XYZ file of C-alpha atoms in Angstrom:
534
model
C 271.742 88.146 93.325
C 275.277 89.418 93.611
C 275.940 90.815 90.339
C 276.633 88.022 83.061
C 275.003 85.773 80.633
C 274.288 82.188 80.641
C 272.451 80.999 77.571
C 268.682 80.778 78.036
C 267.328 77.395 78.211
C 264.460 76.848 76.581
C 261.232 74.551 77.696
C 262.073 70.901 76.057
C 265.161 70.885 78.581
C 265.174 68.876 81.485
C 268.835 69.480 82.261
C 271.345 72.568 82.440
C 272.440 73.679 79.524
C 276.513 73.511 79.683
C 278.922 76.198 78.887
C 279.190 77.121 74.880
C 282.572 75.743 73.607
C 285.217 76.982 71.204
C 284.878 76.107 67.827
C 288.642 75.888 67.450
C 290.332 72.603 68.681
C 293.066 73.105 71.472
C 296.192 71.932 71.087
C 298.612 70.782 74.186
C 300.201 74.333 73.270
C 296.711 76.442 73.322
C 296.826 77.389 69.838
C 293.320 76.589 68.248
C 293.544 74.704 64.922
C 290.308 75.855 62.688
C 287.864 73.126 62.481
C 285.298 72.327 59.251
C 283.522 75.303 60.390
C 286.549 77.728 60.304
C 287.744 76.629 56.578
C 285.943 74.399 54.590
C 283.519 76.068 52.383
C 283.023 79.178 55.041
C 283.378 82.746 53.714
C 285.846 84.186 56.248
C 285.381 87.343 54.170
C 284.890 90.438 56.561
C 281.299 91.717 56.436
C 282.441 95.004 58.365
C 285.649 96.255 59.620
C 285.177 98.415 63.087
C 287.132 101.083 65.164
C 285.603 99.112 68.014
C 283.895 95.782 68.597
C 282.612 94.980 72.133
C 281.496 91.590 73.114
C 278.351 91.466 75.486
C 275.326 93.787 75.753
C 275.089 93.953 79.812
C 276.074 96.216 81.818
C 279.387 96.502 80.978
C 279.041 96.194 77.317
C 275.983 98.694 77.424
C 278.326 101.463 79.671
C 281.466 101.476 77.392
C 278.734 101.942 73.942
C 277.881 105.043 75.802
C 280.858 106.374 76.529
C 281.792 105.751 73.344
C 279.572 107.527 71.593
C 280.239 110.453 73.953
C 283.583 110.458 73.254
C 283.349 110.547 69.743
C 283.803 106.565 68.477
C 280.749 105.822 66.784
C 282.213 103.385 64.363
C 281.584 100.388 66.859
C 279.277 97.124 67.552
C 277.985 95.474 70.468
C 277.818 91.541 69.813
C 275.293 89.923 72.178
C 275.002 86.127 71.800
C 271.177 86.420 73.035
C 268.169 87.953 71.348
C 268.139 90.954 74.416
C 270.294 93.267 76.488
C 270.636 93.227 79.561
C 273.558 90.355 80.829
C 272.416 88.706 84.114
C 269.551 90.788 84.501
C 268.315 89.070 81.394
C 268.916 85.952 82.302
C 268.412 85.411 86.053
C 264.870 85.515 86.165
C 264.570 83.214 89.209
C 261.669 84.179 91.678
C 262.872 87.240 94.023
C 266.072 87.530 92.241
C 267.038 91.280 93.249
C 270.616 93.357 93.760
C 272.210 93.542 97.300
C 273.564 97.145 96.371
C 271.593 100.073 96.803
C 269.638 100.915 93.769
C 271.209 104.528 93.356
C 275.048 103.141 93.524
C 274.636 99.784 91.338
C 273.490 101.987 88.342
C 275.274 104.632 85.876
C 276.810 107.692 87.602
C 275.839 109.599 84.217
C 272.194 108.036 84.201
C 270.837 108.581 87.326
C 266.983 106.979 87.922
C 265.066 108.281 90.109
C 262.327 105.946 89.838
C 263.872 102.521 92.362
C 260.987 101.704 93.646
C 262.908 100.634 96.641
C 266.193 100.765 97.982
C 267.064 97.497 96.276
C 265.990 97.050 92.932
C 264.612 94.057 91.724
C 265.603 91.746 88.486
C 263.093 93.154 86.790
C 263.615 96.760 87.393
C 267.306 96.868 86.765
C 266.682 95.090 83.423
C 264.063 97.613 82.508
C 266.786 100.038 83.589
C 269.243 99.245 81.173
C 266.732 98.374 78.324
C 265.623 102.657 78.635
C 269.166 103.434 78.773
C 270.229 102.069 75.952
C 267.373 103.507 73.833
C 268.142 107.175 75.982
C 271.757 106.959 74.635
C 271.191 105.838 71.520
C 273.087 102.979 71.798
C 269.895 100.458 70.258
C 271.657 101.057 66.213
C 274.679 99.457 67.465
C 273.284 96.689 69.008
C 273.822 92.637 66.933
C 271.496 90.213 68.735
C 272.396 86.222 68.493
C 276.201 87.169 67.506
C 277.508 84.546 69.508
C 281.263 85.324 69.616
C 283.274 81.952 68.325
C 287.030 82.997 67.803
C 288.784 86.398 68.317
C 292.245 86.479 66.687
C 295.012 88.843 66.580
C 296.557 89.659 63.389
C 300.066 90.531 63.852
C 300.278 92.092 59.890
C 297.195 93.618 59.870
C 297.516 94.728 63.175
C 293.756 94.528 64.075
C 291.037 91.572 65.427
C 289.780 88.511 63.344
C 286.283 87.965 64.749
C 284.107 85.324 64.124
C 280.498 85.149 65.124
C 277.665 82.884 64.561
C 276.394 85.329 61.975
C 279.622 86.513 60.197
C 282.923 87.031 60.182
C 284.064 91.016 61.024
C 287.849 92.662 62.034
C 288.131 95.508 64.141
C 291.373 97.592 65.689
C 290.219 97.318 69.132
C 288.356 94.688 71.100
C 286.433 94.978 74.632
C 285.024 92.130 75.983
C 282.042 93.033 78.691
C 280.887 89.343 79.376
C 281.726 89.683 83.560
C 281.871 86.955 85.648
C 279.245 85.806 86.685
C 278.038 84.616 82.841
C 278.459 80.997 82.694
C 276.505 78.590 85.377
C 278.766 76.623 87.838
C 277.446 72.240 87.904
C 278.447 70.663 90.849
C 280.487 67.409 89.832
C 278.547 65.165 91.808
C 278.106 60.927 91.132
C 275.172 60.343 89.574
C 273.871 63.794 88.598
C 273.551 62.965 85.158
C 271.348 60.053 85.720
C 268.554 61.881 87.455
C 265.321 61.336 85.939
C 263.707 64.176 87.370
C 263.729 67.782 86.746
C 266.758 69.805 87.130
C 268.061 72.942 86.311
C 270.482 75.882 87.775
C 269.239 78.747 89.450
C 270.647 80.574 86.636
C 268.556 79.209 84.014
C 264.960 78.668 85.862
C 262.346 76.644 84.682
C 259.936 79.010 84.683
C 257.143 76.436 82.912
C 258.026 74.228 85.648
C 255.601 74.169 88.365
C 256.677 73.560 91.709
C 253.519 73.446 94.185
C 253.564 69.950 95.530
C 257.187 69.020 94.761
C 259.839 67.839 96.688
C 262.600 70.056 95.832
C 266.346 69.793 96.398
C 268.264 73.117 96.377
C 271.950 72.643 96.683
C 273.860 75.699 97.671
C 273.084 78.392 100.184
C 274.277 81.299 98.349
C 273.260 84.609 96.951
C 271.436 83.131 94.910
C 269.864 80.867 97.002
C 268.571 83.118 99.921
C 266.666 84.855 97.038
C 264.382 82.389 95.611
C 264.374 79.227 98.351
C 262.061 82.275 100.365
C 260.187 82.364 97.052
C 259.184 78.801 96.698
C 259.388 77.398 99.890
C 255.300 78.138 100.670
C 254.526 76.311 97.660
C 256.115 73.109 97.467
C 255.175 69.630 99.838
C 259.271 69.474 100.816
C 261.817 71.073 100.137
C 265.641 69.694 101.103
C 268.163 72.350 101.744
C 271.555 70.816 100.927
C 274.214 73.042 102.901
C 277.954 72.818 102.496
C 278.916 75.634 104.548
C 276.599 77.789 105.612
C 276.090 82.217 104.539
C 276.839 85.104 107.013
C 273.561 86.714 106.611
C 272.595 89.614 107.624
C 269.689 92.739 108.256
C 268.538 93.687 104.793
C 268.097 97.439 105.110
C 265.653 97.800 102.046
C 262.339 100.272 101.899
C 260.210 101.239 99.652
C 261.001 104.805 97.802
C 258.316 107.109 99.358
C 256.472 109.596 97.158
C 258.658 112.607 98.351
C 261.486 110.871 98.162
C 261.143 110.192 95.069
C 260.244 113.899 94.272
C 263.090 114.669 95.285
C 265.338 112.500 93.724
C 263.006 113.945 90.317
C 263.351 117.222 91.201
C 266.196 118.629 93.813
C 269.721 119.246 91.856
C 272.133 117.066 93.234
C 269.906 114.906 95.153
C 270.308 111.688 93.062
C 273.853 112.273 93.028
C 274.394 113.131 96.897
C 272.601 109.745 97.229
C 274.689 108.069 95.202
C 278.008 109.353 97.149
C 276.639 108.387 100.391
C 275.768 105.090 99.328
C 279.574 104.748 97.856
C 281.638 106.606 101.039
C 279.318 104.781 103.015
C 280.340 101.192 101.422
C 284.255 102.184 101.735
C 284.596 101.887 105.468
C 284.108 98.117 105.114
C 286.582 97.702 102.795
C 288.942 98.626 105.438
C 287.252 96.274 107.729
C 288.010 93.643 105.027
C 291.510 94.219 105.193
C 292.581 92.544 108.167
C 290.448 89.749 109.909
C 290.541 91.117 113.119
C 288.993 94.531 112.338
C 285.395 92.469 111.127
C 284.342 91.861 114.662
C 281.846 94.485 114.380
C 280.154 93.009 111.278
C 280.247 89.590 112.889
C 278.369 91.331 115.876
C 275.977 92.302 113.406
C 275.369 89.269 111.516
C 275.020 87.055 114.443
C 272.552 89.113 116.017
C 270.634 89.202 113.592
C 270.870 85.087 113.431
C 270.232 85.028 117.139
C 267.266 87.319 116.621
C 265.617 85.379 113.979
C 266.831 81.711 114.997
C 265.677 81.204 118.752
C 266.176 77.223 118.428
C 270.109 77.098 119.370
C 270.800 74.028 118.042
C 269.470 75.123 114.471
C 271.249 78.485 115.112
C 274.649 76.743 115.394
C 273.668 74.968 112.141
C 273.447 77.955 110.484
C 276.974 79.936 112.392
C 279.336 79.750 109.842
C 283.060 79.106 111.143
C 284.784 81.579 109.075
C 285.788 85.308 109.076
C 282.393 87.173 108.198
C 283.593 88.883 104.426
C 285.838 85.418 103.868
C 282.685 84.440 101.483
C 280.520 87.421 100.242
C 278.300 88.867 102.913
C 274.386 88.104 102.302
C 271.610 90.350 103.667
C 267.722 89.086 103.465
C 264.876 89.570 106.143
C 263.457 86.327 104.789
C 266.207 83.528 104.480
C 265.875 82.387 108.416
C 262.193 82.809 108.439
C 261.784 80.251 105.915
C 264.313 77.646 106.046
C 262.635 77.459 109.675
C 259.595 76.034 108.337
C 258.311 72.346 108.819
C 258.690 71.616 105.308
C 261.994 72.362 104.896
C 265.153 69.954 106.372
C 268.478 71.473 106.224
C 271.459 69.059 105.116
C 274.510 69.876 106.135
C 275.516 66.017 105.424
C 278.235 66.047 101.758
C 276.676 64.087 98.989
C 277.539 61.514 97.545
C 275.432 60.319 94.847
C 272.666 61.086 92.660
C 270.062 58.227 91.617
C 267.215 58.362 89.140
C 264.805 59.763 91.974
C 266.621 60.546 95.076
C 269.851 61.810 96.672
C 272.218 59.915 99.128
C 274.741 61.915 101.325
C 277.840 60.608 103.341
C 275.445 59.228 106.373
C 273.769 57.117 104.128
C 270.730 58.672 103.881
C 268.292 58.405 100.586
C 265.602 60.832 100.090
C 263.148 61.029 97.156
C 263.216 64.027 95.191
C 261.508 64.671 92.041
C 262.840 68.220 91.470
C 266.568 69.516 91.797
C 267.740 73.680 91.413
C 271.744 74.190 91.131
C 272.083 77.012 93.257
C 276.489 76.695 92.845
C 277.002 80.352 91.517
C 279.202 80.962 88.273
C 282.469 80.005 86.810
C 284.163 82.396 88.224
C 287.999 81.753 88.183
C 288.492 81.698 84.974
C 287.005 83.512 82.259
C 285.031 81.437 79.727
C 285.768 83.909 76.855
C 289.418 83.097 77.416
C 288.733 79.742 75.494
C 287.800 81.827 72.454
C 290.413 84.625 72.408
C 293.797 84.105 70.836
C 297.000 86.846 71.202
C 299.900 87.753 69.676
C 301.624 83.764 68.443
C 298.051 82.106 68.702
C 297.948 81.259 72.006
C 294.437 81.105 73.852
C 293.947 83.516 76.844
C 292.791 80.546 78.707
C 295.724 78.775 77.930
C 298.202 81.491 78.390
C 296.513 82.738 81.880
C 297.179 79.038 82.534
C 300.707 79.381 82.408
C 301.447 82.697 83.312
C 299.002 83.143 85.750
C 295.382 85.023 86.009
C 296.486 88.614 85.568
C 296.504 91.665 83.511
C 297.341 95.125 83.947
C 295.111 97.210 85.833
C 292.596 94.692 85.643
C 292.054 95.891 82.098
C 294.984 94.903 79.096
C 297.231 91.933 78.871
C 300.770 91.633 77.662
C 300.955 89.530 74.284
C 297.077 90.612 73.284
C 297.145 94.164 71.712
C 294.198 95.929 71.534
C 292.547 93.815 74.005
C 290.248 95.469 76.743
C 288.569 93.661 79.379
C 285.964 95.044 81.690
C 285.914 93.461 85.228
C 288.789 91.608 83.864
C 291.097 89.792 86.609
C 291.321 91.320 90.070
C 288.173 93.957 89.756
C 285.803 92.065 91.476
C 284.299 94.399 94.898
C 283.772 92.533 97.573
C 282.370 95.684 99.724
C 280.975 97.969 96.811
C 279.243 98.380 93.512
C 281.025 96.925 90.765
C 279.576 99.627 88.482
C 282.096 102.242 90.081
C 284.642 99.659 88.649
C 282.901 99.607 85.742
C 282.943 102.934 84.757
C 286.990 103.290 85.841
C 287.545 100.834 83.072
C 285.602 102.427 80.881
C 287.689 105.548 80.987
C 290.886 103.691 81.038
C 289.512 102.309 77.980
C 287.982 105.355 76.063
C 291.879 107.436 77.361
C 293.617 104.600 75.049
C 291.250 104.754 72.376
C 291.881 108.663 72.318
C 295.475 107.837 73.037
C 296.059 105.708 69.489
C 293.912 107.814 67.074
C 295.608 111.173 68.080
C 299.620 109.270 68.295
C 298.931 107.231 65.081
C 299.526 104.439 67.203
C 297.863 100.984 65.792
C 298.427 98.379 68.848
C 299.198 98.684 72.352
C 299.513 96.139 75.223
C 301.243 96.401 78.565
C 304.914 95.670 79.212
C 305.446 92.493 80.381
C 307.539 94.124 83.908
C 304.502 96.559 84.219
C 302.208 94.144 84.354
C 304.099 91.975 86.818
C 304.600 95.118 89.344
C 301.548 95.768 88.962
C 300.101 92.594 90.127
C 302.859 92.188 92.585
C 301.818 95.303 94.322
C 298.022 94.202 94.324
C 298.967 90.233 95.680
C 300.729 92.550 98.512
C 297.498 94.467 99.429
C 295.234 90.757 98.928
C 297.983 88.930 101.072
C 296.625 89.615 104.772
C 293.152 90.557 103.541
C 289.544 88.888 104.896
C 289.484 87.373 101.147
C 292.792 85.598 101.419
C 293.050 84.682 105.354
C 289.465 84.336 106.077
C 289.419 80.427 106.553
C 286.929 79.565 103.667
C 287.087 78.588 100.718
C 285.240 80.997 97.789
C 284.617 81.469 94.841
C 286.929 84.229 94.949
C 289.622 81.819 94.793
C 291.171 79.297 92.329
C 291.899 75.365 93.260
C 295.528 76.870 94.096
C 294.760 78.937 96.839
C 295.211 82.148 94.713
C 292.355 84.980 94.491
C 292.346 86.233 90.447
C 289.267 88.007 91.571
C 289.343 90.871 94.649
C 290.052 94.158 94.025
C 291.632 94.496 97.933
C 291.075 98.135 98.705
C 288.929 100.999 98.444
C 287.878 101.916 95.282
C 288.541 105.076 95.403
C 292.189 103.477 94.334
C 291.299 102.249 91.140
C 289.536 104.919 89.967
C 292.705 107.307 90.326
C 294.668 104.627 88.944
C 292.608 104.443 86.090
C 292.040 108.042 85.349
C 294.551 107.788 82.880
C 296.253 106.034 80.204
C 299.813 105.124 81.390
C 301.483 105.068 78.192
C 304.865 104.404 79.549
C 303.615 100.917 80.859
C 302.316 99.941 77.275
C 304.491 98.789 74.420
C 303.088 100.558 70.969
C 303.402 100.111 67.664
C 302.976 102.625 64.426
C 301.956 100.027 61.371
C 301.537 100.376 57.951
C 299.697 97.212 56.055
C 299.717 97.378 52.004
């Protein structure tokens, strides 16, 4: 899978679990009024007030603990509304779920492993990854399992957070949120889907006590997700029905296992892991200047249609499976396995829309029905908005949602947002990589965020948040760079992109950019404040 945490659904469920809601109640103006839960009877009575609270224990969450404690802050907490670390790599636990980014680049820069078994790691391998980090850095003290995070609200007097979890009410001065993008499950709104009888569930959540062998499967969505596990199950089950809207550019997955001297090297030659590491990254920069103009991907195209041509000799299937957009417009896929199995007899590809959903089959535009007893959601993650937002409230009360809404999906350097001080937010809008790692993102934030954190204990400061003209240069400057991109101009339509035609997610250029932009704390974009409560 492409690179957090959708809530675990347990066996009695026959359906996808939906995304958690607010507590609050939203009001035509954003502003959540409290409900029963807020007020009556509850003890709102702070069981802890923090330096730092940090919302999510995966990757992102996990990195910034670290850095905090090497930077001094150990007065912090990591809320994590499941019982284990780990973000998607908890939770996507579908069969052959892996990373498309080299092992050695989609991990910490300052935790090098030179264990990969391969030169992809797998679910399992990255989880157990971040699982012995944590523990390494002693980050493990300052983890709170099932703290769901309900409201987070500003308090203009006090100058610090109101938070509200499922297991108590804290404040704290600052407030980074590490819950990514890829966290809450995407359902299709298709007729009908609710009245399916059978078993269904999102890729995101599998059904792991579910067996398949003998089924007749539906998978919607030919995704990164979906490449992974169809693969997977496809030996096992009597029919499966691939339901294709448009279909991947896939191509050559360059992955080998680790041999033993490679490995003793990476173990044992200085500079090895991290000369790896820097190839892997240099290496993935070059396509993001293929990405920036349509007409410089013709090499990549080249490369995924060979590799179609080579694995699909049946040209009628082949142009089935040609998508008829720029190669990069969507995300580019890589597996040796995808063509080989969709190519069995067992599995029918249906590129045909649907249109309903019965009890026990599906029925698409040409008026076709076919019986199905089992149906996976492969249709990604909510992606264009942040769910969080929902739960967040600034400066007058407003919800993030509600006020990116208005205004617009944007913040400064991908990181803080005008009217909600104190507010960090890893892989926040416009940090997404659609060439690279998004852990070299990752860790830009991360000392963005640990400069400001240095930056208000050593200036007395107690609140910052970017100037409303900073933050619109800013993002002015980056729509500039997006404007004649692969993303943008591609002729698809992505989940990079909102129902609008805009793109709150690509970081456009090399990220070499954001790192230098990042390096430091650009105090002269921020407005600050000095407070003293009584």
């Amino acid at each position: 899978m492409t690179t957090t945490a959708p809530p675990p659904t347990g066996p009695a469920h026959n359906h996808p679990t939906t995304p958690a809601t607010n507590t609050g109640t939203a009001t035509d103006t954003g502003t959540a009024t409290a409900t029963t839960a807020d007020t009556a009877g509850a003890d709102t009575t702070p069981l802890r007030h923090l330096k730092v609270a940090v919302i999510g224990a995966g990757i992102s969450g996990l990195g910034a603990a670290i850095r905090l404690l090497q930077t001094g802050t150990d007065d912090f907490l990591v809320f994590e509304r499941a019982h284990d670390l780990g973000g998607t790599w908890r939770d996507n636990t579908y069969p052959g779920c892996a990373c498309d980014v080299q092992a050695h680049l989609y991990s910490y820069s300052f935790a090098r492993n030179p264990d990969w078994k391969s030169t992809f790691a797998t679910q399992a391998e990255v989880h157990t990854y971040l699982k012995d980090t944590a523990r390494r850095f002693g980050v493990e003290p300052h983890l709170r399992y099932d703290h769901e995070l309900l409201t987070a609200r500003w308090n203009p007097t006090r100058q610090h957070w109101h938070i509200h979890t499922t297991q108590g009410h804290y404040t704290a001065q600052i407030l980074i949120t590490g819950t990514g993008y890829l966290s809450e499950p995407a359902l299709p709104d298709i007729p009908g889907l609710s009245t399916f009888t059978g078993t269904l569930f999102h890729s995101a959540q599998w059904r792991h006590d579910h067996d398949l062998t003998g089924r007749n499967v539906a998978v919607i969505g030919t995704g990164a997700s979906a490449i992974q596990f169809v693969p997977q199950i496809q030996p096992t089950v009597a029919h499966l029905d691939l339901y294709q809207r448009t279909p991947p550019w896939v191509a050559h997955k360059p992955d080998k296992p680790n041999t033993p001297r490679h490995t003793w090297l990476l173990r044992h030659l200085p500079g090895y892991q991290k000369f790896r590491r820097n190839f892997n990254k240099h290496g993935r920069e070059i396509v993001a200047f293929f990405m920036s103009r349509p007409s410089r991907t013709t090499g990549m195209k080249n490369m995924a249609a060979g590799h179609l041509k080579k694995s699909v000799p049946d040209p009628e299937l082949r142009k089935l499976l040609t998508p008829d957009y720029t190669v990069g417009c969507k995300r580019l896929l890589f597996s040796n396995t995808w063509y080989p199995a969709i190519q069995q007899p067992n599995v029918t590809i249906i590129p045909d829309t649907i249109t309903h959903i019965g009890p026990t089959h599906i029925t698409t535009q040409d008026g076709t029905t076919r019986p199905i007893d089992t149906i996976i959601l492969a249709t990604g993650f909510t992606t264009t908005t942040r769910p969080i937002a929902h739960r967040i409230h600034g400066t007058n009360g407003t919800t993030l949602a509600h006020h990116w809404t208005t205004h617009g999906m944007t913040a400064h350097r991908g990181t803080t947002i005008h009217g909600f001080p104190n507010l960090f937010m890893i892989l926040g809008p416009n940090t997404t990589l659609g060439h690279s790692s998004q852990t070299v993102i990752i860790e830009s934030q991360i000392t963005y965020i640990t400069q400001a954190i240095k930056t208000l204990t050593t200036r007395n400061i107690t609140s910052i948040q970017p100037r409303p003209e900073a933050q619109t240069t800013y993002n002015n400057t980056l729509n500039k760079r997006l404007k004649n991109t692969v993303w943008n101009t591609g002729g698809c339509t992505s989940w990079y992109t909102d129902k609008h035609g805009n793109n709150p997610n690509i970081w456009p250029t090399y990220t070499y950019r954001f790192k230098n932009q990042t390096r430091h704390l650009d105090l002269t974009n921020y407005q600050t404040t000095t407070h003293t409560h009584p």
